[in-house]
Amino acid sequence: MNSKPITVTQPFFPPLEEFNEYLKKIWENKQLTNGGPYHKQLESELCNYLGVKYISLFSNGTLALITALQALKITGEVITTPYSFVATTHSLWWNGIKPVFVDIEPDYLNIDPDKIEAAITPQTTAILPVHVYGNPCNVDKIQKIADTYGLKVIYDACHTFGAKLNRQSIVSFGDLSILSFHATKVFNTFEGGAIVCHDEKTKKRIDYLKNFGFADETTVVAPGINAKMNEVQAAFGLLQLKYVDGLIQKRGEIASIYRKGLLQVHGITFSKINPVVNANHPYFPIFINEEIFGKNRDQVYEFLKEQNIFTRRYFYPLISQFPTYKGLSSSSPGNLTVAEKAALQVLCLPIYPDLGLEVVEEIISLIIRFQKD
Ligand SMILES: *Cc1c(COP(=O)(O)O)cnc(C)c1O
């Protein structure tokens, strides 16, 4: 048994002395929030890094999602995926919008574009897909449907950071993309988030909305909320950004060790690798087929837990199975069989930059040993 618990993730901590330099400047500037110098600098450096023109920083990803829906005045029904973190659907609920769940496709576990049209009603105003595990959705098909039916597309891109599809940033698709900079994500600002948009007017509107609707000192143009990122968060983001390429590379190494080590294990499969994507490896999900593996996912989860290795079942239960959403009649017009199967089989293994490669090897051996037991 491991003496120290191994969690599914652990944030990267840059050298404290380096962060102190940023803090000193904040102490000199005497500005803690409301769009200070670090906030401005992080917006501009993130635009550069992500290859986009407009980004608005937020205090977290959930408020960014909620505000994105406000910014585009989304109402009625929105088509979304049940295979995600609950905040995706909660953001609809907080806007009084009815979520309509559509099944996912089996390769990447993203919303199945071929099933979207059947779920569109006269009340549908938008599609809210998620780039699950950082694998991009079928953005072309989704955009085509949106254009045909006059719908907006808002991507929950909280799993992606810096990943590209055919050399184009994944967050450049759709009307808006939402990022999370929560401590557990590939790039973090303690808590934090952002909206990526594609024109100056929209950016302005989003910036009003995240600051109570203030356009200037005496003008309130909308019922805004308080969702601003502060200077300490922004400073931490600037420091993280210097390290993030190395961190993603480290994640990639861990992912390939897992893949190599578990490839031959009967009953374990991975989600597909898209050859035109440079990935950011936020999670390492495996899928355990009980009939072939000989034990079910929960048994593997419990066994590893006994060894002090804490994996996570992302995403189980499905959002549509939580009591809040289960009661929604006709919220899933088709069946959700692909999502249900994935939710029962998925297990996310520990992956983070400081995870020792010997621990990765040990986790692989433990899984192989448990199968034979
Ligand atoms: C993390 C996450 C969120 C929420 O972001 P917070 O910054 O934690 O509020 C939303 N959607 C998905 C898919 C996420 O992974």
mmCIF file with all atom_site columns, N, CA and C in Angstrom, residues 98-147:
data_model
loop_
_atom_site.group_PDB
_atom_site.id
_atom_site.type_symbol
_atom_site.label_atom_id
_atom_site.label_alt_id
_atom_site.label_comp_id
_atom_site.label_asym_id
_atom_site.label_entity_id
_atom_site.label_seq_id
_atom_site.pdbx_PDB_ins_code
_atom_site.Cartn_x
_atom_site.Cartn_y
_atom_site.Cartn_z
_atom_site.occupancy
_atom_site.B_iso_or_equiv
_atom_site.pdbx_formal_charge
_atom_site.auth_seq_id
_atom_site.auth_comp_id
_atom_site.auth_asym_id
_atom_site.auth_atom_id
_atom_site.pdbx_PDB_model_num
ATOM 1   N N  . LYS A 1 98  ? -34.493 25.277 -19.898 1.00 0.00 ? 98  LYS A N  1
ATOM 2   C CA . LYS A 1 98  ? -34.683 23.837 -19.765 1.00 0.00 ? 98  LYS A CA 1
ATOM 3   C C  . LYS A 1 98  ? -33.595 23.074 -20.520 1.00 0.00 ? 98  LYS A C  1
ATOM 4   N N  . PRO A 1 99  ? -32.836 22.235 -19.802 1.00 0.00 ? 99  PRO A N  1
ATOM 5   C CA . PRO A 1 99  ? -31.837 21.414 -20.494 1.00 0.00 ? 99  PRO A CA 1
ATOM 6   C C  . PRO A 1 99  ? -32.494 20.257 -21.229 1.00 0.00 ? 99  PRO A C  1
ATOM 7   N N  . VAL A 1 100 ? -32.038 20.004 -22.441 1.00 0.00 ? 100 VAL A N  1
ATOM 8   C CA . VAL A 1 100 ? -32.527 18.841 -23.194 1.00 0.00 ? 100 VAL A CA 1
ATOM 9   C C  . VAL A 1 100 ? -31.305 17.975 -23.496 1.00 0.00 ? 100 VAL A C  1
ATOM 10  N N  . PHE A 1 101 ? -31.289 16.767 -22.913 1.00 0.00 ? 101 PHE A N  1
ATOM 11  C CA . PHE A 1 101 ? -30.096 15.910 -23.011 1.00 0.00 ? 101 PHE A CA 1
ATOM 12  C C  . PHE A 1 101 ? -30.122 15.048 -24.265 1.00 0.00 ? 101 PHE A C  1
ATOM 13  N N  . VAL A 1 102 ? -28.985 15.067 -24.964 1.00 0.00 ? 102 VAL A N  1
ATOM 14  C CA . VAL A 1 102 ? -28.811 14.235 -26.158 1.00 0.00 ? 102 VAL A CA 1
ATOM 15  C C  . VAL A 1 102 ? -27.648 13.295 -25.893 1.00 0.00 ? 102 VAL A C  1
ATOM 16  N N  . ASP A 1 103 ? -27.714 12.094 -26.418 1.00 0.00 ? 103 ASP A N  1
ATOM 17  C CA . ASP A 1 103 ? -26.681 11.089 -26.160 1.00 0.00 ? 103 ASP A CA 1
ATOM 18  C C  . ASP A 1 103 ? -25.327 11.505 -26.754 1.00 0.00 ? 103 ASP A C  1
ATOM 19  N N  . ILE A 1 104 ? -24.285 10.794 -26.329 1.00 0.00 ? 104 ILE A N  1
ATOM 20  C CA . ILE A 1 104 ? -22.929 11.080 -26.807 1.00 0.00 ? 104 ILE A CA 1
ATOM 21  C C  . ILE A 1 104 ? -22.522 10.031 -27.846 1.00 0.00 ? 104 ILE A C  1
ATOM 22  N N  . GLU A 1 105 ? -21.427 10.325 -28.580 1.00 0.00 ? 105 GLU A N  1
ATOM 23  C CA . GLU A 1 105 ? -20.897 9.331  -29.514 1.00 0.00 ? 105 GLU A CA 1
ATOM 24  C C  . GLU A 1 105 ? -19.817 8.521  -28.782 1.00 0.00 ? 105 GLU A C  1
ATOM 25  N N  . PRO A 1 106 ? -19.593 7.261  -29.205 1.00 0.00 ? 106 PRO A N  1
ATOM 26  C CA . PRO A 1 106 ? -18.715 6.376  -28.426 1.00 0.00 ? 106 PRO A CA 1
ATOM 27  C C  . PRO A 1 106 ? -17.210 6.642  -28.558 1.00 0.00 ? 106 PRO A C  1
ATOM 28  N N  . ASP A 1 107 ? -16.769 7.363  -29.591 1.00 0.00 ? 107 ASP A N  1
ATOM 29  C CA . ASP A 1 107 ? -15.323 7.529  -29.798 1.00 0.00 ? 107 ASP A CA 1
ATOM 30  C C  . ASP A 1 107 ? -14.692 8.502  -28.810 1.00 0.00 ? 107 ASP A C  1
ATOM 31  N N  . TYR A 1 108 ? -15.298 9.697  -28.696 1.00 0.00 ? 108 TYR A N  1
ATOM 32  C CA . TYR A 1 108 ? -14.721 10.750 -27.856 1.00 0.00 ? 108 TYR A CA 1
ATOM 33  C C  . TYR A 1 108 ? -15.610 11.118 -26.672 1.00 0.00 ? 108 TYR A C  1
ATOM 34  N N  . LEU A 1 109 ? -16.810 10.512 -26.623 1.00 0.00 ? 109 LEU A N  1
ATOM 35  C CA . LEU A 1 109 ? -17.756 10.763 -25.534 1.00 0.00 ? 109 LEU A CA 1
ATOM 36  C C  . LEU A 1 109 ? -18.329 12.190 -25.549 1.00 0.00 ? 109 LEU A C  1
ATOM 37  N N  . ASN A 1 110 ? -18.283 12.829 -26.725 1.00 0.00 ? 110 ASN A N  1
ATOM 38  C CA . ASN A 1 110 ? -18.894 14.152 -26.873 1.00 0.00 ? 110 ASN A CA 1
ATOM 39  C C  . ASN A 1 110 ? -20.304 14.013 -27.425 1.00 0.00 ? 110 ASN A C  1
ATOM 40  N N  . ILE A 1 111 ? -21.104 15.083 -27.334 1.00 0.00 ? 111 ILE A N  1
ATOM 41  C CA . ILE A 1 111 ? -22.483 15.044 -27.828 1.00 0.00 ? 111 ILE A CA 1
ATOM 42  C C  . ILE A 1 111 ? -22.492 14.510 -29.265 1.00 0.00 ? 111 ILE A C  1
ATOM 43  N N  . ASP A 1 112 ? -23.453 13.620 -29.554 1.00 0.00 ? 112 ASP A N  1
ATOM 44  C CA . ASP A 1 112 ? -23.535 13.009 -30.874 1.00 0.00 ? 112 ASP A CA 1
ATOM 45  C C  . ASP A 1 112 ? -24.280 13.952 -31.824 1.00 0.00 ? 112 ASP A C  1
ATOM 46  N N  . PRO A 1 113 ? -23.561 14.549 -32.779 1.00 0.00 ? 113 PRO A N  1
ATOM 47  C CA . PRO A 1 113 ? -24.219 15.539 -33.644 1.00 0.00 ? 113 PRO A CA 1
ATOM 48  C C  . PRO A 1 113 ? -25.371 14.947 -34.450 1.00 0.00 ? 113 PRO A C  1
ATOM 49  N N  . ASP A 1 114 ? -25.302 13.646 -34.727 1.00 0.00 ? 114 ASP A N  1
ATOM 50  C CA . ASP A 1 114 ? -26.364 13.024 -35.513 1.00 0.00 ? 114 ASP A CA 1
ATOM 51  C C  . ASP A 1 114 ? -27.669 12.887 -34.730 1.00 0.00 ? 114 ASP A C  1
ATOM 52  N N  . LYS A 1 115 ? -27.620 13.131 -33.433 1.00 0.00 ? 115 LYS A N  1
ATOM 53  C CA . LYS A 1 115 ? -28.843 13.006 -32.630 1.00 0.00 ? 115 LYS A CA 1
ATOM 54  C C  . LYS A 1 115 ? -29.395 14.358 -32.180 1.00 0.00 ? 115 LYS A C  1
ATOM 55  N N  . ILE A 1 116 ? -28.731 15.426 -32.590 1.00 0.00 ? 116 ILE A N  1
ATOM 56  C CA . ILE A 1 116 ? -29.157 16.757 -32.128 1.00 0.00 ? 116 ILE A CA 1
ATOM 57  C C  . ILE A 1 116 ? -30.468 17.191 -32.787 1.00 0.00 ? 116 ILE A C  1
ATOM 58  N N  . GLU A 1 117 ? -30.557 17.003 -34.099 1.00 0.00 ? 117 GLU A N  1
ATOM 59  C CA . GLU A 1 117 ? -31.724 17.526 -34.825 1.00 0.00 ? 117 GLU A CA 1
ATOM 60  C C  . GLU A 1 117 ? -33.044 17.010 -34.271 1.00 0.00 ? 117 GLU A C  1
ATOM 61  N N  . ALA A 1 118 ? -33.063 15.732 -33.882 1.00 0.00 ? 118 ALA A N  1
ATOM 62  C CA . ALA A 1 118 ? -34.297 15.133 -33.378 1.00 0.00 ? 118 ALA A CA 1
ATOM 63  C C  . ALA A 1 118 ? -34.749 15.778 -32.067 1.00 0.00 ? 118 ALA A C  1
ATOM 64  N N  . ALA A 1 119 ? -33.846 16.467 -31.388 1.00 0.00 ? 119 ALA A N  1
ATOM 65  C CA . ALA A 1 119 ? -34.185 17.059 -30.085 1.00 0.00 ? 119 ALA A CA 1
ATOM 66  C C  . ALA A 1 119 ? -34.572 18.538 -30.187 1.00 0.00 ? 119 ALA A C  1
ATOM 67  N N  . ILE A 1 120 ? -34.475 19.090 -31.406 1.00 0.00 ? 120 ILE A N  1
ATOM 68  C CA . ILE A 1 120 ? -34.803 20.511 -31.590 1.00 0.00 ? 120 ILE A CA 1
ATOM 69  C C  . ILE A 1 120 ? -36.323 20.703 -31.578 1.00 0.00 ? 120 ILE A C  1
ATOM 70  N N  . THR A 1 121 ? -36.781 21.701 -30.828 1.00 0.00 ? 121 THR A N  1
ATOM 71  C CA . THR A 1 121 ? -38.209 22.065 -30.794 1.00 0.00 ? 121 THR A CA 1
ATOM 72  C C  . THR A 1 121 ? -38.316 23.566 -31.089 1.00 0.00 ? 121 THR A C  1
ATOM 73  N N  . PRO A 1 122 ? -39.525 24.103 -31.218 1.00 0.00 ? 122 PRO A N  1
ATOM 74  C CA . PRO A 1 122 ? -39.647 25.560 -31.442 1.00 0.00 ? 122 PRO A CA 1
ATOM 75  C C  . PRO A 1 122 ? -39.036 26.387 -30.302 1.00 0.00 ? 122 PRO A C  1
ATOM 76  N N  . GLN A 1 123 ? -38.850 25.775 -29.140 1.00 0.00 ? 123 GLN A N  1
ATOM 77  C CA . GLN A 1 123 ? -38.295 26.512 -27.994 1.00 0.00 ? 123 GLN A CA 1
ATOM 78  C C  . GLN A 1 123 ? -36.761 26.489 -27.951 1.00 0.00 ? 123 GLN A C  1
ATOM 79  N N  . THR A 1 124 ? -36.141 25.663 -28.796 1.00 0.00 ? 124 THR A N  1
ATOM 80  C CA . THR A 1 124 ? -34.684 25.533 -28.749 1.00 0.00 ? 124 THR A CA 1
ATOM 81  C C  . THR A 1 124 ? -34.012 26.812 -29.239 1.00 0.00 ? 124 THR A C  1
ATOM 82  N N  . THR A 1 125 ? -33.045 27.302 -28.461 1.00 0.00 ? 125 THR A N  1
ATOM 83  C CA . THR A 1 125 ? -32.338 28.524 -28.863 1.00 0.00 ? 125 THR A CA 1
ATOM 84  C C  . THR A 1 125 ? -30.835 28.311 -29.021 1.00 0.00 ? 125 THR A C  1
ATOM 85  N N  . ALA A 1 126 ? -30.314 27.241 -28.420 1.00 0.00 ? 126 ALA A N  1
ATOM 86  C CA . ALA A 1 126 ? -28.852 27.066 -28.460 1.00 0.00 ? 126 ALA A CA 1
ATOM 87  C C  . ALA A 1 126 ? -28.459 25.610 -28.216 1.00 0.00 ? 126 ALA A C  1
ATOM 88  N N  . ILE A 1 127 ? -27.178 25.332 -28.519 1.00 0.00 ? 127 ILE A N  1
ATOM 89  C CA . ILE A 1 127 ? -26.567 24.034 -28.209 1.00 0.00 ? 127 ILE A CA 1
ATOM 90  C C  . ILE A 1 127 ? -25.402 24.317 -27.261 1.00 0.00 ? 127 ILE A C  1
ATOM 91  N N  . LEU A 1 128 ? -25.336 23.533 -26.192 1.00 0.00 ? 128 LEU A N  1
ATOM 92  C CA . LEU A 1 128 ? -24.251 23.682 -25.210 1.00 0.00 ? 128 LEU A CA 1
ATOM 93  C C  . LEU A 1 128 ? -23.473 22.366 -25.110 1.00 0.00 ? 128 LEU A C  1
ATOM 94  N N  . PRO A 1 129 ? -22.522 22.137 -26.037 1.00 0.00 ? 129 PRO A N  1
ATOM 95  C CA . PRO A 1 129 ? -21.737 20.907 -25.994 1.00 0.00 ? 129 PRO A CA 1
ATOM 96  C C  . PRO A 1 129 ? -20.519 21.090 -25.079 1.00 0.00 ? 129 PRO A C  1
ATOM 97  N N  . VAL A 1 130 ? -19.888 19.971 -24.739 1.00 0.00 ? 130 VAL A N  1
ATOM 98  C CA . VAL A 1 130 ? -18.678 19.983 -23.905 1.00 0.00 ? 130 VAL A CA 1
ATOM 99  C C  . VAL A 1 130 ? -17.576 19.249 -24.663 1.00 0.00 ? 130 VAL A C  1
ATOM 100 N N  . HIS A 1 131 ? -16.383 19.836 -24.693 1.00 0.00 ? 131 HIS A N  1
ATOM 101 C CA . HIS A 1 131 ? -15.227 19.110 -25.264 1.00 0.00 ? 131 HIS A CA 1
ATOM 102 C C  . HIS A 1 131 ? -14.687 18.200 -24.159 1.00 0.00 ? 131 HIS A C  1
ATOM 103 N N  . VAL A 1 132 ? -15.308 17.019 -24.017 1.00 0.00 ? 132 VAL A N  1
ATOM 104 C CA . VAL A 1 132 ? -15.019 16.146 -22.878 1.00 0.00 ? 132 VAL A CA 1
ATOM 105 C C  . VAL A 1 132 ? -13.569 15.635 -22.918 1.00 0.00 ? 132 VAL A C  1
ATOM 106 N N  . TYR A 1 133 ? -12.907 15.672 -21.790 1.00 0.00 ? 133 TYR A N  1
ATOM 107 C CA . TYR A 1 133 ? -11.501 15.267 -21.632 1.00 0.00 ? 133 TYR A CA 1
ATOM 108 C C  . TYR A 1 133 ? -10.579 16.042 -22.589 1.00 0.00 ? 133 TYR A C  1
ATOM 109 N N  . GLY A 1 134 ? -11.032 17.204 -23.043 1.00 0.00 ? 134 GLY A N  1
ATOM 110 C CA . GLY A 1 134 ? -10.205 18.009 -23.945 1.00 0.00 ? 134 GLY A CA 1
ATOM 111 C C  . GLY A 1 134 ? -10.245 17.566 -25.393 1.00 0.00 ? 134 GLY A C  1
ATOM 112 N N  . ASN A 1 135 ? -11.026 16.511 -25.693 1.00 0.00 ? 135 ASN A N  1
ATOM 113 C CA . ASN A 1 135 ? -11.181 16.084 -27.092 1.00 0.00 ? 135 ASN A CA 1
ATOM 114 C C  . ASN A 1 135 ? -12.248 16.939 -27.765 1.00 0.00 ? 135 ASN A C  1
ATOM 115 N N  . PRO A 1 136 ? -11.903 17.603 -28.876 1.00 0.00 ? 136 PRO A N  1
ATOM 116 C CA . PRO A 1 136 ? -12.872 18.499 -29.488 1.00 0.00 ? 136 PRO A CA 1
ATOM 117 C C  . PRO A 1 136 ? -14.112 17.775 -30.013 1.00 0.00 ? 136 PRO A C  1
ATOM 118 N N  . CYS A 1 137 ? -15.264 18.423 -29.874 1.00 0.00 ? 137 CYS A N  1
ATOM 119 C CA . CYS A 1 137 ? -16.516 17.945 -30.457 1.00 0.00 ? 137 CYS A CA 1
ATOM 120 C C  . CYS A 1 137 ? -16.394 17.991 -31.977 1.00 0.00 ? 137 CYS A C  1
ATOM 121 N N  . ASN A 1 138 ? -17.368 17.422 -32.652 1.00 0.00 ? 138 ASN A N  1
ATOM 122 C CA . ASN A 1 138 ? -17.434 17.551 -34.107 1.00 0.00 ? 138 ASN A CA 1
ATOM 123 C C  . ASN A 1 138 ? -17.964 18.958 -34.420 1.00 0.00 ? 138 ASN A C  1
ATOM 124 N N  . VAL A 1 139 ? -17.057 19.933 -34.377 1.00 0.00 ? 139 VAL A N  1
ATOM 125 C CA . VAL A 1 139 ? -17.461 21.342 -34.425 1.00 0.00 ? 139 VAL A CA 1
ATOM 126 C C  . VAL A 1 139 ? -18.113 21.722 -35.762 1.00 0.00 ? 139 VAL A C  1
ATOM 127 N N  . ASP A 1 140 ? -17.673 21.093 -36.854 1.00 0.00 ? 140 ASP A N  1
ATOM 128 C CA . ASP A 1 140 ? -18.244 21.436 -38.163 1.00 0.00 ? 140 ASP A CA 1
ATOM 129 C C  . ASP A 1 140 ? -19.703 21.006 -38.264 1.00 0.00 ? 140 ASP A C  1
ATOM 130 N N  . LYS A 1 141 ? -19.979 19.780 -37.854 1.00 0.00 ? 141 LYS A N  1
ATOM 131 C CA . LYS A 1 141 ? -21.355 19.282 -37.917 1.00 0.00 ? 141 LYS A CA 1
ATOM 132 C C  . LYS A 1 141 ? -22.264 20.091 -37.004 1.00 0.00 ? 141 LYS A C  1
ATOM 133 N N  . ILE A 1 142 ? -21.775 20.403 -35.814 1.00 0.00 ? 142 ILE A N  1
ATOM 134 C CA . ILE A 1 142 ? -22.587 21.154 -34.846 1.00 0.00 ? 142 ILE A CA 1
ATOM 135 C C  . ILE A 1 142 ? -22.893 22.552 -35.388 1.00 0.00 ? 142 ILE A C  1
ATOM 136 N N  . GLN A 1 143 ? -21.886 23.184 -35.997 1.00 0.00 ? 143 GLN A N  1
ATOM 137 C CA . GLN A 1 143 ? -22.097 24.527 -36.549 1.00 0.00 ? 143 GLN A CA 1
ATOM 138 C C  . GLN A 1 143 ? -23.112 24.493 -37.690 1.00 0.00 ? 143 GLN A C  1
ATOM 139 N N  . LYS A 1 144 ? -23.049 23.435 -38.502 1.00 0.00 ? 144 LYS A N  1
ATOM 140 C CA . LYS A 1 144 ? -23.964 23.325 -39.632 1.00 0.00 ? 144 LYS A CA 1
ATOM 141 C C  . LYS A 1 144 ? -25.414 23.228 -39.138 1.00 0.00 ? 144 LYS A C  1
ATOM 142 N N  . ILE A 1 145 ? -25.612 22.423 -38.103 1.00 0.00 ? 145 ILE A N  1
ATOM 143 C CA . ILE A 1 145 ? -26.966 22.298 -37.536 1.00 0.00 ? 145 ILE A CA 1
ATOM 144 C C  . ILE A 1 145 ? -27.408 23.646 -36.966 1.00 0.00 ? 145 ILE A C  1
ATOM 145 N N  . ALA A 1 146 ? -26.503 24.298 -36.241 1.00 0.00 ? 146 ALA A N  1
ATOM 146 C CA . ALA A 1 146 ? -26.829 25.597 -35.631 1.00 0.00 ? 146 ALA A CA 1
ATOM 147 C C  . ALA A 1 146 ? -27.204 26.606 -36.707 1.00 0.00 ? 146 ALA A C  1
ATOM 148 N N  . ASP A 1 147 ? -26.460 26.621 -37.800 1.00 0.00 ? 147 ASP A N  1
ATOM 149 C CA . ASP A 1 147 ? -26.754 27.565 -38.884 1.00 0.00 ? 147 ASP A CA 1
ATOM 150 C C  . ASP A 1 147 ? -28.092 27.253 -39.538 1.00 0.00 ? 147 ASP A C  1
#
